[in-house]
Amino acid sequence: VFQDSDRENWKKLMMFSKQWDAMSDEVFSRLEELAAQLEDDVSETEIRNIVKLMRNTHEQIQQHNKLFDEFIEADDVDLEGLVTARRAEMGHTFLDHARIRIDTYVEDEEKRTKVINIMNRVVAILQVLDKAVENEREVQAAHAEFQKLLNVDSIAEADKMIDDLGAANKLTPALVLTAAKAYNSVKESPYTREEVKDVMMHLYFKMKATCASQQPPTIRILKHLLSMEDPLERKMGLEAAFTPGPDLTEDPEQDHLHTTPENMAAAIKFILETYRSNSKSAQLSEVASLMNPDVIERLEEIELEIEQNYKQMETQRFTEVQSFEM
């Protein structure tokens, strides 16, 4: 089967087979025996080369499966640190592997959706990480800033430093990812004191919370809308988002954020255009193909809802204002 198949399909043959893991050792042994029995040196060499290539493919699948399973089983809050720590193992072969692995869940739609959502997060973190490390100066500055945070006298002082960095727009992705990597490296280590783990965890989560609170209201609202599975609930949420309310309170749970149809439409347009351009990019095609289609579909539905029901209202409001001014 493998001899007659294109080598590009070997991964699929192995990964889609429910028996391959159990029978692989026996298959390799039988092929080695077959090669040894051949009197034709050319045929023997051909069989041995195929076995060698099959073993390499099998071992690569096992390595990628181990990393893939780590991502799937990890808590969401641990993904940034895990991706940062394992970036070197996440080349194009791993992303190809992830696509095939996702397709193996064809009979379990719930599991497939869950895996797609997780890998969508992984790829998003990967993109942010790659963009952050492109700027070597920013990476070095992030390490230096993180070292300052570790040298403060108290957690309260560290919190103030993080708040000041956020206010000055200096809480960069590189700094957050540095904190994520540091936290990931110590949280499972038996050689690290619990106090150190607690500090690393606190610094990382404090940075995450500060970044989230400083996101533009439109983006925070959009993320909330995209978390809603029910189209009717999203429609009601969109209507509420376009209804001005009181200013933000001290309690994040009581925030009354609002935006305008124009701002929301512009944000969605930017996201969709970025996604579509990435889909056509040779470098990012493997990344874009892992994007969660449910998220893209919801974005398009919200975009259509704004176009149909809110753009006309804005035009009418502008016309009424012009008439009043005249």
Short mmCIF file of C-alpha atoms in Angstrom, two decimals:
data_model
loop_
_atom_site.label_atom_id
_atom_site.label_comp_id
_atom_site.label_asym_id
_atom_site.label_seq_id
_atom_site.Cartn_x
_atom_site.Cartn_y
_atom_site.Cartn_z
CA VAL A 1 0.00 0.00 0.00
CA PHE A 2 2.73 2.46 0.98
CA GLN A 3 4.89 1.52 -1.99
CA ASP A 4 2.07 2.36 -4.41
CA SER A 5 1.04 5.51 -2.57
CA ASP A 6 2.48 9.00 -2.89
CA ARG A 7 4.73 9.70 0.10
CA GLU A 8 2.69 12.83 0.88
CA ASN A 9 -0.24 10.52 1.71
CA TRP A 10 1.69 8.30 4.12
CA LYS A 11 0.82 10.48 7.11
CA LYS A 12 -2.88 10.27 6.29
CA LEU A 13 -2.71 6.50 5.86
CA MET A 14 -1.10 6.11 9.27
CA MET A 15 -3.13 8.72 11.12
CA PHE A 16 -6.54 7.69 9.79
CA SER A 17 -5.90 4.00 10.50
CA LYS A 18 -7.30 2.88 13.84
CA GLN A 19 -4.97 -0.15 13.86
CA TRP A 20 -1.71 1.46 12.77
CA ASP A 21 -0.26 2.19 16.22
CA ALA A 22 -0.87 -1.38 17.35
CA MET A 23 0.46 -3.02 14.19
CA SER A 24 3.28 -0.66 13.16
CA ASP A 25 6.11 -2.61 14.84
CA GLU A 26 4.94 -5.84 13.24
CA VAL A 27 4.67 -4.17 9.82
CA PHE A 28 8.24 -2.87 10.05
CA SER A 29 9.52 -6.29 11.17
CA ARG A 30 7.73 -8.07 8.33
CA LEU A 31 9.11 -5.64 5.77
CA GLU A 32 12.64 -6.11 7.14
CA GLU A 33 12.20 -9.88 6.83
CA LEU A 34 10.92 -9.49 3.29
CA ALA A 35 13.92 -7.35 2.31
CA ALA A 36 16.33 -9.93 3.78
CA GLN A 37 14.74 -12.71 1.71
CA LEU A 38 15.07 -10.88 -1.59
CA GLU A 39 17.90 -12.03 -3.84
CA ASP A 40 17.71 -8.92 -6.00
CA ASP A 41 19.93 -6.27 -4.42
CA VAL A 42 18.04 -3.46 -6.12
CA SER A 43 14.68 -4.64 -4.78
CA GLU A 44 16.16 -5.22 -1.32
CA THR A 45 17.57 -1.69 -1.22
CA GLU A 46 14.25 -0.26 -2.39
CA ILE A 47 12.32 -2.06 0.35
CA ARG A 48 14.81 -1.03 3.04
CA ASN A 49 14.61 2.59 1.91
CA ILE A 50 10.82 2.49 2.09
CA VAL A 51 10.98 1.01 5.59
CA LYS A 52 13.41 3.73 6.68
CA LEU A 53 11.16 6.47 5.31
CA MET A 54 8.10 4.87 6.90
CA ARG A 55 9.84 4.73 10.27
CA ASN A 56 10.80 8.40 9.99
CA THR A 57 7.22 9.33 9.14
CA HIS A 58 5.87 7.20 12.00
CA GLU A 59 8.30 8.74 14.52
CA GLN A 60 7.45 12.26 13.36
CA ILE A 61 3.74 11.51 13.82
CA GLN A 62 4.39 10.25 17.35
CA GLN A 63 6.36 13.40 18.22
CA HIS A 64 3.71 15.71 16.77
CA ASN A 65 0.92 13.74 18.46
CA LYS A 66 2.60 14.22 21.84
CA LEU A 67 2.80 18.00 21.37
CA PHE A 68 -0.71 18.18 19.89
CA ASP A 69 -2.13 16.30 22.88
CA GLU A 70 -0.32 18.67 25.27
CA PHE A 71 -2.12 21.60 23.67
CA ILE A 72 -5.50 19.87 23.72
CA GLU A 73 -5.19 18.82 27.36
CA ALA A 74 -3.72 22.12 28.63
CA ASP A 75 -5.79 24.69 30.48
CA ASP A 76 -6.53 27.73 28.35
CA VAL A 77 -4.53 29.99 30.67
CA ASP A 78 -1.44 27.82 30.12
CA LEU A 79 -1.48 27.91 26.30
CA GLU A 80 0.61 31.09 25.91
CA GLY A 81 3.44 29.74 28.02
CA LEU A 82 3.27 26.34 26.35
CA VAL A 83 3.38 27.75 22.82
CA THR A 84 6.23 30.09 23.76
CA ALA A 85 8.23 27.25 25.29
CA ARG A 86 7.61 24.79 22.43
CA ARG A 87 7.84 27.17 19.46
CA ALA A 88 10.89 25.40 18.02
CA GLU A 89 8.82 22.23 17.57
CA MET A 90 5.98 23.99 15.73
CA GLY A 91 7.21 24.16 12.15
CA HIS A 92 5.14 23.66 9.02
CA THR A 93 5.21 19.86 9.49
CA PHE A 94 3.45 20.23 12.86
CA LEU A 95 0.80 22.52 11.37
CA ASP A 96 0.25 20.04 8.53
CA HIS A 97 -0.05 17.32 11.15
CA ALA A 98 -2.60 19.38 13.10
CA ARG A 99 -4.81 19.76 10.01
CA ILE A 100 -4.81 16.01 9.41
CA ARG A 101 -5.39 15.28 13.09
CA ILE A 102 -8.42 17.58 13.11
CA ASP A 103 -9.83 15.75 10.08
CA THR A 104 -9.59 12.43 11.95
CA TYR A 105 -12.41 13.59 14.24
CA VAL A 106 -14.89 13.54 11.37
CA GLU A 107 -17.20 11.17 13.28
CA ASP A 108 -17.15 13.25 16.47
CA GLU A 109 -18.27 16.77 15.60
CA GLU A 110 -18.27 17.96 19.21
CA LYS A 111 -14.66 16.83 19.75
CA ARG A 112 -13.65 18.26 16.36
CA THR A 113 -15.13 21.67 17.21
CA LYS A 114 -13.37 21.67 20.59
CA VAL A 115 -10.02 20.80 18.98
CA ILE A 116 -10.44 23.45 16.28
CA ASN A 117 -11.15 26.09 18.94
CA ILE A 118 -8.04 25.14 20.89
CA MET A 119 -5.80 25.04 17.83
CA ASN A 120 -7.24 28.36 16.72
CA ARG A 121 -6.00 29.81 20.03
CA VAL A 122 -2.63 28.11 19.61
CA VAL A 123 -2.14 29.52 16.11
CA ALA A 124 -3.22 33.01 17.21
CA ILE A 125 -0.62 32.92 20.00
CA LEU A 126 1.94 31.61 17.51
CA GLN A 127 1.32 34.55 15.20
CA VAL A 128 1.66 37.06 18.05
CA LEU A 129 4.85 35.34 19.24
CA ASP A 130 6.45 35.34 15.79
CA LYS A 131 5.60 38.99 15.28
CA ALA A 132 6.98 39.88 18.71
CA VAL A 133 10.32 38.12 18.24
CA GLU A 134 10.89 39.79 14.87
CA ASN A 135 11.98 42.88 16.81
CA GLU A 136 15.10 41.83 18.71
CA ARG A 137 15.31 45.14 20.53
CA GLU A 138 11.75 44.72 21.82
CA VAL A 139 12.51 41.18 22.99
CA GLN A 140 15.59 42.35 24.90
CA ALA A 141 13.60 45.23 26.42
CA ALA A 142 10.90 42.76 27.51
CA HIS A 143 13.45 40.54 29.26
CA ALA A 144 14.97 43.57 31.00
CA GLU A 145 11.54 44.84 32.09
CA PHE A 146 10.55 41.42 33.40
CA GLN A 147 13.79 41.24 35.37
CA LYS A 148 12.90 44.58 37.01
CA LEU A 149 9.53 43.13 38.02
CA LEU A 150 11.26 40.17 39.64
CA ASN A 151 13.53 42.47 41.64
CA VAL A 152 10.82 44.56 43.32
CA ASP A 153 10.29 44.38 47.07
CA SER A 154 6.59 43.46 47.04
CA ILE A 155 3.71 42.22 44.90
CA ALA A 156 2.00 45.58 45.36
CA GLU A 157 5.02 47.33 43.84
CA ALA A 158 5.03 44.88 40.93
CA ASP A 159 1.31 45.50 40.35
CA LYS A 160 1.91 49.25 40.23
CA MET A 161 4.74 48.78 37.73
CA ILE A 162 2.46 46.69 35.50
CA ASP A 163 -0.34 49.28 35.75
CA ASP A 164 2.15 52.02 34.86
CA LEU A 165 3.41 50.02 31.87
CA GLY A 166 -0.15 49.49 30.71
CA ALA A 167 -1.00 53.17 31.07
CA ALA A 168 2.11 54.09 29.09
CA ASN A 169 1.24 51.53 26.40
CA LYS A 170 4.44 49.63 27.17
CA LEU A 171 2.84 46.33 28.17
CA THR A 172 4.00 44.71 24.93
CA PRO A 173 3.14 41.23 23.59
CA ALA A 174 6.83 40.36 24.01
CA LEU A 175 6.66 41.17 27.74
CA VAL A 176 3.44 39.20 28.27
CA LEU A 177 4.87 36.21 26.41
CA THR A 178 8.07 36.45 28.46
CA ALA A 179 5.96 36.24 31.61
CA ALA A 180 3.97 33.34 30.14
CA LYS A 181 7.13 31.40 29.32
CA ALA A 182 8.58 32.03 32.78
CA TYR A 183 5.37 30.88 34.47
CA ASN A 184 5.17 27.77 32.27
CA SER A 185 8.78 26.85 33.05
CA VAL A 186 8.32 26.86 36.83
CA LYS A 187 4.73 25.80 37.45
CA GLU A 188 5.39 22.06 36.99
CA SER A 189 8.97 22.03 38.22
CA PRO A 190 9.56 20.05 41.44
CA TYR A 191 12.73 22.07 42.06
CA THR A 192 11.02 25.47 42.26
CA ARG A 193 9.66 26.79 45.56
CA GLU A 194 5.90 27.32 45.71
CA GLU A 195 6.44 30.97 46.59
CA VAL A 196 8.30 31.51 43.30
CA LYS A 197 5.54 29.75 41.36
CA ASP A 198 2.94 31.96 43.02
CA VAL A 199 4.85 35.12 42.11
CA MET A 200 5.29 34.05 38.47
CA MET A 201 1.62 33.17 38.23
CA HIS A 202 0.56 36.48 39.76
CA LEU A 203 2.75 38.55 37.41
CA TYR A 204 1.47 36.72 34.34
CA PHE A 205 -2.22 36.95 35.25
CA LYS A 206 -1.86 40.57 36.32
CA MET A 207 -0.42 41.41 32.88
CA LYS A 208 -3.23 39.52 31.16
CA ALA A 209 -5.89 41.33 33.18
CA THR A 210 -4.29 44.72 32.56
CA CYS A 211 -4.07 44.08 28.81
CA ALA A 212 -7.70 42.95 28.69
CA SER A 213 -8.97 45.97 30.58
CA GLN A 214 -7.16 48.34 28.21
CA GLN A 215 -8.50 46.84 25.00
CA PRO A 216 -10.73 49.22 22.99
CA PRO A 217 -14.41 48.84 24.01
CA THR A 218 -15.35 47.74 20.47
CA ILE A 219 -12.94 44.79 20.60
CA ARG A 220 -14.08 43.77 24.09
CA ILE A 221 -17.70 43.87 22.96
CA LEU A 222 -16.92 41.92 19.78
CA LYS A 223 -15.16 39.16 21.73
CA HIS A 224 -18.20 38.90 23.99
CA LEU A 225 -20.56 38.68 21.01
CA LEU A 226 -18.45 35.99 19.36
CA SER A 227 -18.70 33.86 22.50
CA MET A 228 -22.48 33.65 22.03
CA GLU A 229 -23.63 30.58 20.10
CA ASP A 230 -27.29 31.62 19.78
CA PRO A 231 -27.82 34.05 16.83
CA LEU A 232 -30.79 35.64 18.62
CA GLU A 233 -28.65 36.26 21.72
CA ARG A 234 -25.95 37.84 19.52
CA LYS A 235 -28.56 40.06 17.87
CA MET A 236 -29.80 41.28 21.25
CA GLY A 237 -26.22 41.76 22.41
CA LEU A 238 -25.46 43.85 19.34
CA GLU A 239 -28.47 46.05 20.00
CA ALA A 240 -27.34 46.54 23.60
CA ALA A 241 -23.80 47.36 22.42
CA PHE A 242 -25.14 50.23 20.29
CA THR A 243 -27.16 51.64 23.21
CA PRO A 244 -25.10 54.14 25.25
CA GLY A 245 -25.00 53.42 28.98
CA PRO A 246 -23.16 54.74 32.04
CA ASP A 247 -19.41 55.00 32.13
CA LEU A 248 -17.20 52.12 33.23
CA THR A 249 -17.36 51.25 36.88
CA GLU A 250 -14.63 50.05 39.20
CA ASP A 251 -16.11 46.55 39.03
CA PRO A 252 -15.30 44.83 35.69
CA GLU A 253 -18.43 42.72 36.09
CA GLN A 254 -20.55 45.88 36.03
CA ASP A 255 -18.97 47.50 32.97
CA HIS A 256 -21.52 48.95 30.54
CA LEU A 257 -19.52 49.15 27.33
CA HIS A 258 -20.98 50.56 24.16
CA THR A 259 -19.77 51.39 20.67
CA THR A 260 -21.14 52.58 17.32
CA PRO A 261 -22.12 50.61 14.20
CA GLU A 262 -19.31 52.34 12.28
CA ASN A 263 -16.63 51.31 14.80
CA MET A 264 -17.92 47.76 15.01
CA ALA A 265 -18.16 47.42 11.22
CA ALA A 266 -14.63 48.78 10.81
CA ALA A 267 -13.23 46.31 13.37
CA ILE A 268 -14.97 43.36 11.71
CA LYS A 269 -13.84 44.47 8.26
CA PHE A 270 -10.23 44.65 9.42
CA ILE A 271 -10.35 41.18 11.01
CA LEU A 272 -12.00 39.54 8.00
CA GLU A 273 -9.65 41.21 5.53
CA THR A 274 -6.65 40.06 7.57
CA TYR A 275 -8.01 36.52 7.70
CA ARG A 276 -8.71 36.44 3.96
CA SER A 277 -5.33 37.86 3.03
CA ASN A 278 -3.65 35.29 5.28
CA SER A 279 -5.64 32.54 3.54
CA LYS A 280 -4.08 33.55 0.23
CA SER A 281 -0.57 33.92 1.63
CA ALA A 282 1.85 31.10 0.92
CA GLN A 283 3.59 31.67 4.24
CA LEU A 284 0.43 31.76 6.34
CA SER A 285 -1.79 29.31 4.47
CA GLU A 286 -1.21 26.61 7.09
CA VAL A 287 -2.09 29.11 9.83
CA ALA A 288 -5.23 30.44 8.16
CA SER A 289 -6.52 26.95 7.42
CA LEU A 290 -6.72 26.28 11.16
CA MET A 291 -8.88 29.31 11.86
CA ASN A 292 -12.17 28.36 13.45
CA PRO A 293 -14.80 28.58 10.70
CA ASP A 294 -17.50 29.21 13.34
CA VAL A 295 -15.79 32.44 14.38
CA ILE A 296 -15.49 33.64 10.78
CA GLU A 297 -19.13 32.74 10.14
CA ARG A 298 -20.27 34.67 13.23
CA LEU A 299 -18.21 37.69 12.21
CA GLU A 300 -19.84 37.66 8.78
CA GLU A 301 -23.30 37.33 10.35
CA ILE A 302 -22.66 40.31 12.65
CA GLU A 303 -21.29 42.30 9.71
CA LEU A 304 -24.46 41.56 7.69
CA GLU A 305 -26.69 42.45 10.65
CA ILE A 306 -24.99 45.85 10.95
CA GLU A 307 -25.21 46.45 7.21
CA GLN A 308 -28.91 45.60 7.05
CA ASN A 309 -30.24 47.10 10.26
CA TYR A 310 -27.87 49.76 11.53
CA LYS A 311 -26.18 51.48 8.60
CA GLN A 312 -29.56 52.80 7.43
CA MET A 313 -30.26 54.15 10.92
CA GLU A 314 -26.95 56.02 10.91
CA THR A 315 -27.67 57.47 7.46
CA GLN A 316 -31.15 58.55 8.56
CA ARG A 317 -29.74 60.13 11.74
CA PHE A 318 -27.14 62.06 9.69
CA THR A 319 -29.87 63.30 7.33
CA GLU A 320 -32.02 64.45 10.26
CA VAL A 321 -29.08 66.37 11.73
CA GLN A 322 -28.39 68.07 8.38
CA SER A 323 -32.07 69.06 8.06
CA PHE A 324 -32.08 70.49 11.59
CA GLU A 325 -28.93 72.53 10.92
CA MET A 326 -30.43 73.99 7.76
#
